[in-house]
Each structure stands twice: as structure tokens, then as C-alpha cells.
Short mmCIF file of C-alpha atoms in Angstrom, two decimals:
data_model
loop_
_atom_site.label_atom_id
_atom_site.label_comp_id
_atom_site.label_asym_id
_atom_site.label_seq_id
_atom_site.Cartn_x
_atom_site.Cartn_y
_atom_site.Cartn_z
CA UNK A 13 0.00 0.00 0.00
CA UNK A 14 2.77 2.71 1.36
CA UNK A 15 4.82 1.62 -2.29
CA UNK A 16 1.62 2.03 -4.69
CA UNK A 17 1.19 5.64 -2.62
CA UNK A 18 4.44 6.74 -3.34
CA UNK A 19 4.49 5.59 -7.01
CA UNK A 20 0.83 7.87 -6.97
CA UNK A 21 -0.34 5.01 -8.68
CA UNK A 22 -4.22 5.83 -8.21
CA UNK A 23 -6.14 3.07 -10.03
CA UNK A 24 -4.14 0.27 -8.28
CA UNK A 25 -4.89 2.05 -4.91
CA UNK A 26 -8.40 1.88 -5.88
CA UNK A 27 -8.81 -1.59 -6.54
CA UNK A 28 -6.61 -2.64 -3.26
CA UNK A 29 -9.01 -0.04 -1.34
CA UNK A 30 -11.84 -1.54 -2.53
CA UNK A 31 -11.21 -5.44 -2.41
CA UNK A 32 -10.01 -4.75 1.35
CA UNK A 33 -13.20 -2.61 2.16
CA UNK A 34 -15.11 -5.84 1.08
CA UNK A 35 -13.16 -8.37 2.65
CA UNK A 36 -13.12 -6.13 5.98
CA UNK A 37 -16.56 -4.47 5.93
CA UNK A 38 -15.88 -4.41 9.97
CA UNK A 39 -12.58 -2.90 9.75
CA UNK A 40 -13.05 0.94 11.33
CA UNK A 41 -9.42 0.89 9.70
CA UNK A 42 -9.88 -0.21 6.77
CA UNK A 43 -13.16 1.71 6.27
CA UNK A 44 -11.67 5.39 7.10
CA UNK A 45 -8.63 4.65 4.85
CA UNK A 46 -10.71 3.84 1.95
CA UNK A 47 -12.87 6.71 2.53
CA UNK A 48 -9.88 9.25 2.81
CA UNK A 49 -7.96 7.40 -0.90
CA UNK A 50 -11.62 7.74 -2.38
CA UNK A 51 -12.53 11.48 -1.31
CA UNK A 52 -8.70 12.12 -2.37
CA UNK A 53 -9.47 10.77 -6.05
CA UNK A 54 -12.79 12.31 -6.24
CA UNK A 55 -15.18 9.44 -5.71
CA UNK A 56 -17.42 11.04 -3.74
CA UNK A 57 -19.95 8.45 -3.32
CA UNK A 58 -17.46 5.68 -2.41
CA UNK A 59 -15.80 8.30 -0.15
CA UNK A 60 -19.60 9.18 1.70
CA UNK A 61 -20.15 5.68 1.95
CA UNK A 62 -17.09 3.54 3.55
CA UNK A 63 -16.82 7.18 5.79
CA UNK A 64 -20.86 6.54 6.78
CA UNK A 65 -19.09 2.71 7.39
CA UNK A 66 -16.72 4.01 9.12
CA UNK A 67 -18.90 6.18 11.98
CA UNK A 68 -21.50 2.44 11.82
CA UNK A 69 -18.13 0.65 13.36
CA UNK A 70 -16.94 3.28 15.50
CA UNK A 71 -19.08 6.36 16.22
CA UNK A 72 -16.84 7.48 18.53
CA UNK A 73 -14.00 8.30 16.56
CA UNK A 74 -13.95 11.49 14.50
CA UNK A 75 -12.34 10.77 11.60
CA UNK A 76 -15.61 9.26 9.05
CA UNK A 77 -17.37 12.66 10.65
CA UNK A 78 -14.47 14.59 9.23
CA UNK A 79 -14.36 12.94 5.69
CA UNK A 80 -18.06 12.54 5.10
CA UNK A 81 -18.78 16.04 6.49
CA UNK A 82 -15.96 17.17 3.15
CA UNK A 83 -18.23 14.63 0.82
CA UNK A 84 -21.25 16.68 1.89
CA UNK A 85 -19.14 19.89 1.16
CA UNK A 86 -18.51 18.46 -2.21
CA UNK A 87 -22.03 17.48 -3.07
CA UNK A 88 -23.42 21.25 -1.70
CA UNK A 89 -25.20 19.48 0.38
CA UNK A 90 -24.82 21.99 2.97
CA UNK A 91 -28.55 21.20 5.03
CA UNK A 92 -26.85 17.98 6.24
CA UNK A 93 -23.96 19.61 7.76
CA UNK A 94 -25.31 20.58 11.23
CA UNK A 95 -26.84 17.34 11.84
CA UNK A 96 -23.64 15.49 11.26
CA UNK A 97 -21.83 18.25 13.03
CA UNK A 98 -24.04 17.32 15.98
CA UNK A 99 -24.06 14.03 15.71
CA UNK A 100 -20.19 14.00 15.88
CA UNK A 101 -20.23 16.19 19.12
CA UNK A 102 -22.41 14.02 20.82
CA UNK A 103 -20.70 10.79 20.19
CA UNK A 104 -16.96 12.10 20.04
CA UNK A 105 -16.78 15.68 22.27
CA UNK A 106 -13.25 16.46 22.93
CA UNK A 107 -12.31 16.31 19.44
CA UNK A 108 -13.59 19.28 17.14
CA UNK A 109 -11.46 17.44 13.59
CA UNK A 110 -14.78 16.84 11.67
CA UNK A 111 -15.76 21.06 13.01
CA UNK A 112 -12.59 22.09 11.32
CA UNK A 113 -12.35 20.04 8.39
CA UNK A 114 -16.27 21.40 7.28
CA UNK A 115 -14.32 25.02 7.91
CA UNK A 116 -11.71 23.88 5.69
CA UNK A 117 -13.31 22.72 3.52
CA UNK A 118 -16.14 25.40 3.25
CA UNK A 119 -13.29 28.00 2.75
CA UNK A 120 -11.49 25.91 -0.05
CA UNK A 121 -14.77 26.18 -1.93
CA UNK A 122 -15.99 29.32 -1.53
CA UNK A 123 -19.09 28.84 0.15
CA UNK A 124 -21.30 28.81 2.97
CA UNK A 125 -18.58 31.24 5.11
CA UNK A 126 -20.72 32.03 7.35
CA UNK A 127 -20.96 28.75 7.94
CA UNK A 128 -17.06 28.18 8.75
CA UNK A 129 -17.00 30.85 10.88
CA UNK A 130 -19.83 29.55 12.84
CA UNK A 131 -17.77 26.06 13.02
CA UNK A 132 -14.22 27.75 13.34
CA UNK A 133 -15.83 29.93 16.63
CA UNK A 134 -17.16 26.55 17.88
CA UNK A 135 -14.11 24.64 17.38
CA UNK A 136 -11.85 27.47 19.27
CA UNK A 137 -13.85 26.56 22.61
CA UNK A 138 -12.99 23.05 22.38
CA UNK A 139 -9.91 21.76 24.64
CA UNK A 140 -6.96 21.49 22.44
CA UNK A 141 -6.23 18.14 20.85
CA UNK A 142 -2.74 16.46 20.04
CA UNK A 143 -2.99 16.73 16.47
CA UNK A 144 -5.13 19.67 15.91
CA UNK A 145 -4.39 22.50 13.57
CA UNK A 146 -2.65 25.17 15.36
CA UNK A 147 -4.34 28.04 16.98
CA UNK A 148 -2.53 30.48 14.13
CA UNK A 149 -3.86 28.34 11.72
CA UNK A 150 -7.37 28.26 13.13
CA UNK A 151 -7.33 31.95 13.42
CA UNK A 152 -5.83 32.12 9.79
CA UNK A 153 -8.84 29.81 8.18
CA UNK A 154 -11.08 32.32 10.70
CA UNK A 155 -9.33 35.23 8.47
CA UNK A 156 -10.49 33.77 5.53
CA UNK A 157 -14.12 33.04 6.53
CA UNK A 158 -14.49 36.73 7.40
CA UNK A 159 -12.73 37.95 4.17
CA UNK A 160 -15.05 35.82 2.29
CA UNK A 161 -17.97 37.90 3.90
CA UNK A 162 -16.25 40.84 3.14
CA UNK A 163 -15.85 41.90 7.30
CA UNK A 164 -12.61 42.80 6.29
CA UNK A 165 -11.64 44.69 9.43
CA UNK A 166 -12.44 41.30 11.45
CA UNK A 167 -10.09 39.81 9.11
CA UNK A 168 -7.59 41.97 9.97
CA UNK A 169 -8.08 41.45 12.98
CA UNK A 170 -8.00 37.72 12.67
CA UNK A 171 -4.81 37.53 10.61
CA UNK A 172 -2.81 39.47 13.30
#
């Protein structure tokens, strides 16, 4: 797997992702991997469903909130957003990844700023995690939420 990564050899990955996501339709593993290659390449369904897999095996681990909350990004599906959102809280509520990642991903695309800001705000009152993003780099996304709305001086104020 780590070899046909580094050769970026994406239709091989795709097939070994999906043969193991069959033979190990248990695996939390196995599941969140194959979502993460799949949302990578831009199979969005594929993605949605091993990440919906992966929250079935193990709702209590955040990352198939964070990848299927990016899969609803993708598909403007926006509506489902707060539901999953809250859905991840309750089940996994020291760790704000899937919060972020919607930011993120929100802000990559353009859309629905308001939106990240709301999630970027929420995520800054959460007890910091060991591999969260920064706080400059929360603060930076924040930045470009705001920009995006045009509060410009909050950006500024954001950025410093």
C-alpha cells in the first residue's frame, strides 16, 4: 500500500481499497482509509459511503465525521452539515477534527462562510487536541471566513 502511494499510482490504490473494504466491511481501519484514498481521487460516493461505514463501526471516533462532512461539502449538500456536526459532538466531544475540516473545507470552496466561521468559533472553545491544527492556523482559516464575507476589518483582525 505505502509503495503504490508513493508511485501515486491511483487506479491500483483503488482496486486494493476496494477489495479490502469488502473483505473487511468491519474494519473501522480499513473503512476510514478507503474513505480518505476515495474522497482524495474524487469518488465522492465511495468516499460518503465507507466514511458513513466508518462512523457504523466506530461512532466514537472522529475521523468518518471529518471525511463525510468534506463529501457533503462536495455534493453542496450543505442542510446535512449541522446534523452530522451534531451528531459527531455528541458521540466524540473532545475532538472538534470533523468542526474544522467542514471550515476547511467550506473555505477551499468558496461557500457557505458564514458557515465556517460559525464552526471555526465553535471549534476554538474546544480543549486542544494532540494533532489539531494550530491556533494560528485556526485563526488564519477564521481570516479567511471573514474575508469571504467581506468583514474585512475582522479579518484583519483575525490575521494578526
Amino acid at each position: 500500500l505505502d509503495l503504490l502511494e508513493l508511485a501515486n499510482d491511483k487506479p491500483a490504490l483503488t482496486a486494493l481499497h476496494t477489495e479490502a473494504a469488502a473483505r473487511f466491511p468491519d474494519s473501522f481501519e480499513v473503512q476510514w482509509r478507503a474513505a480518505f484514498h476515495f474522497i482524495d481521487a474524487g469518488l465522492l460516493e465511495a468516499a460518503a459511503r465507507h466514511a458513513r461505514s466508518a462512523i457504523r463501526i466506530a461512532p466514537d471516533r472522529q475521523q468518518g465525521y471529518a471525511i463525510l462532512v468534506r463529501c457533503l461539502i462536495l455534493e453542496k449538500n450543505y442542510d446535512a452539515l449541522d446534523p452530522l456536526l451534531e451528531q459527531a459532538a455528541a458521540k466524540v466531544p473532545n475532538d472538534g477534527n470533523p468542526l474544522f475540516q467542514a471550515a476547511r473545507e467550506l473555505i477551499v470552496q468558496t461557500a457557505e462562510p458564514a458557515r465556517a466561521e460559525k464552526y471555526l468559533r465553535r471549534f476554538q472553545t474546544l480543549p486542544p487536541e494532540g494533532f489539531a491544527p494550530s491556533p494560528a492556523v485556526v485563526w488564519w482559516r477564521l481570516g479567511q471566513a471573514l474575508a469571504q464575507q467581506n468583514k474585512i476589518d475582522d479579518a484583519r483582525h483575525a490575521f494578526d
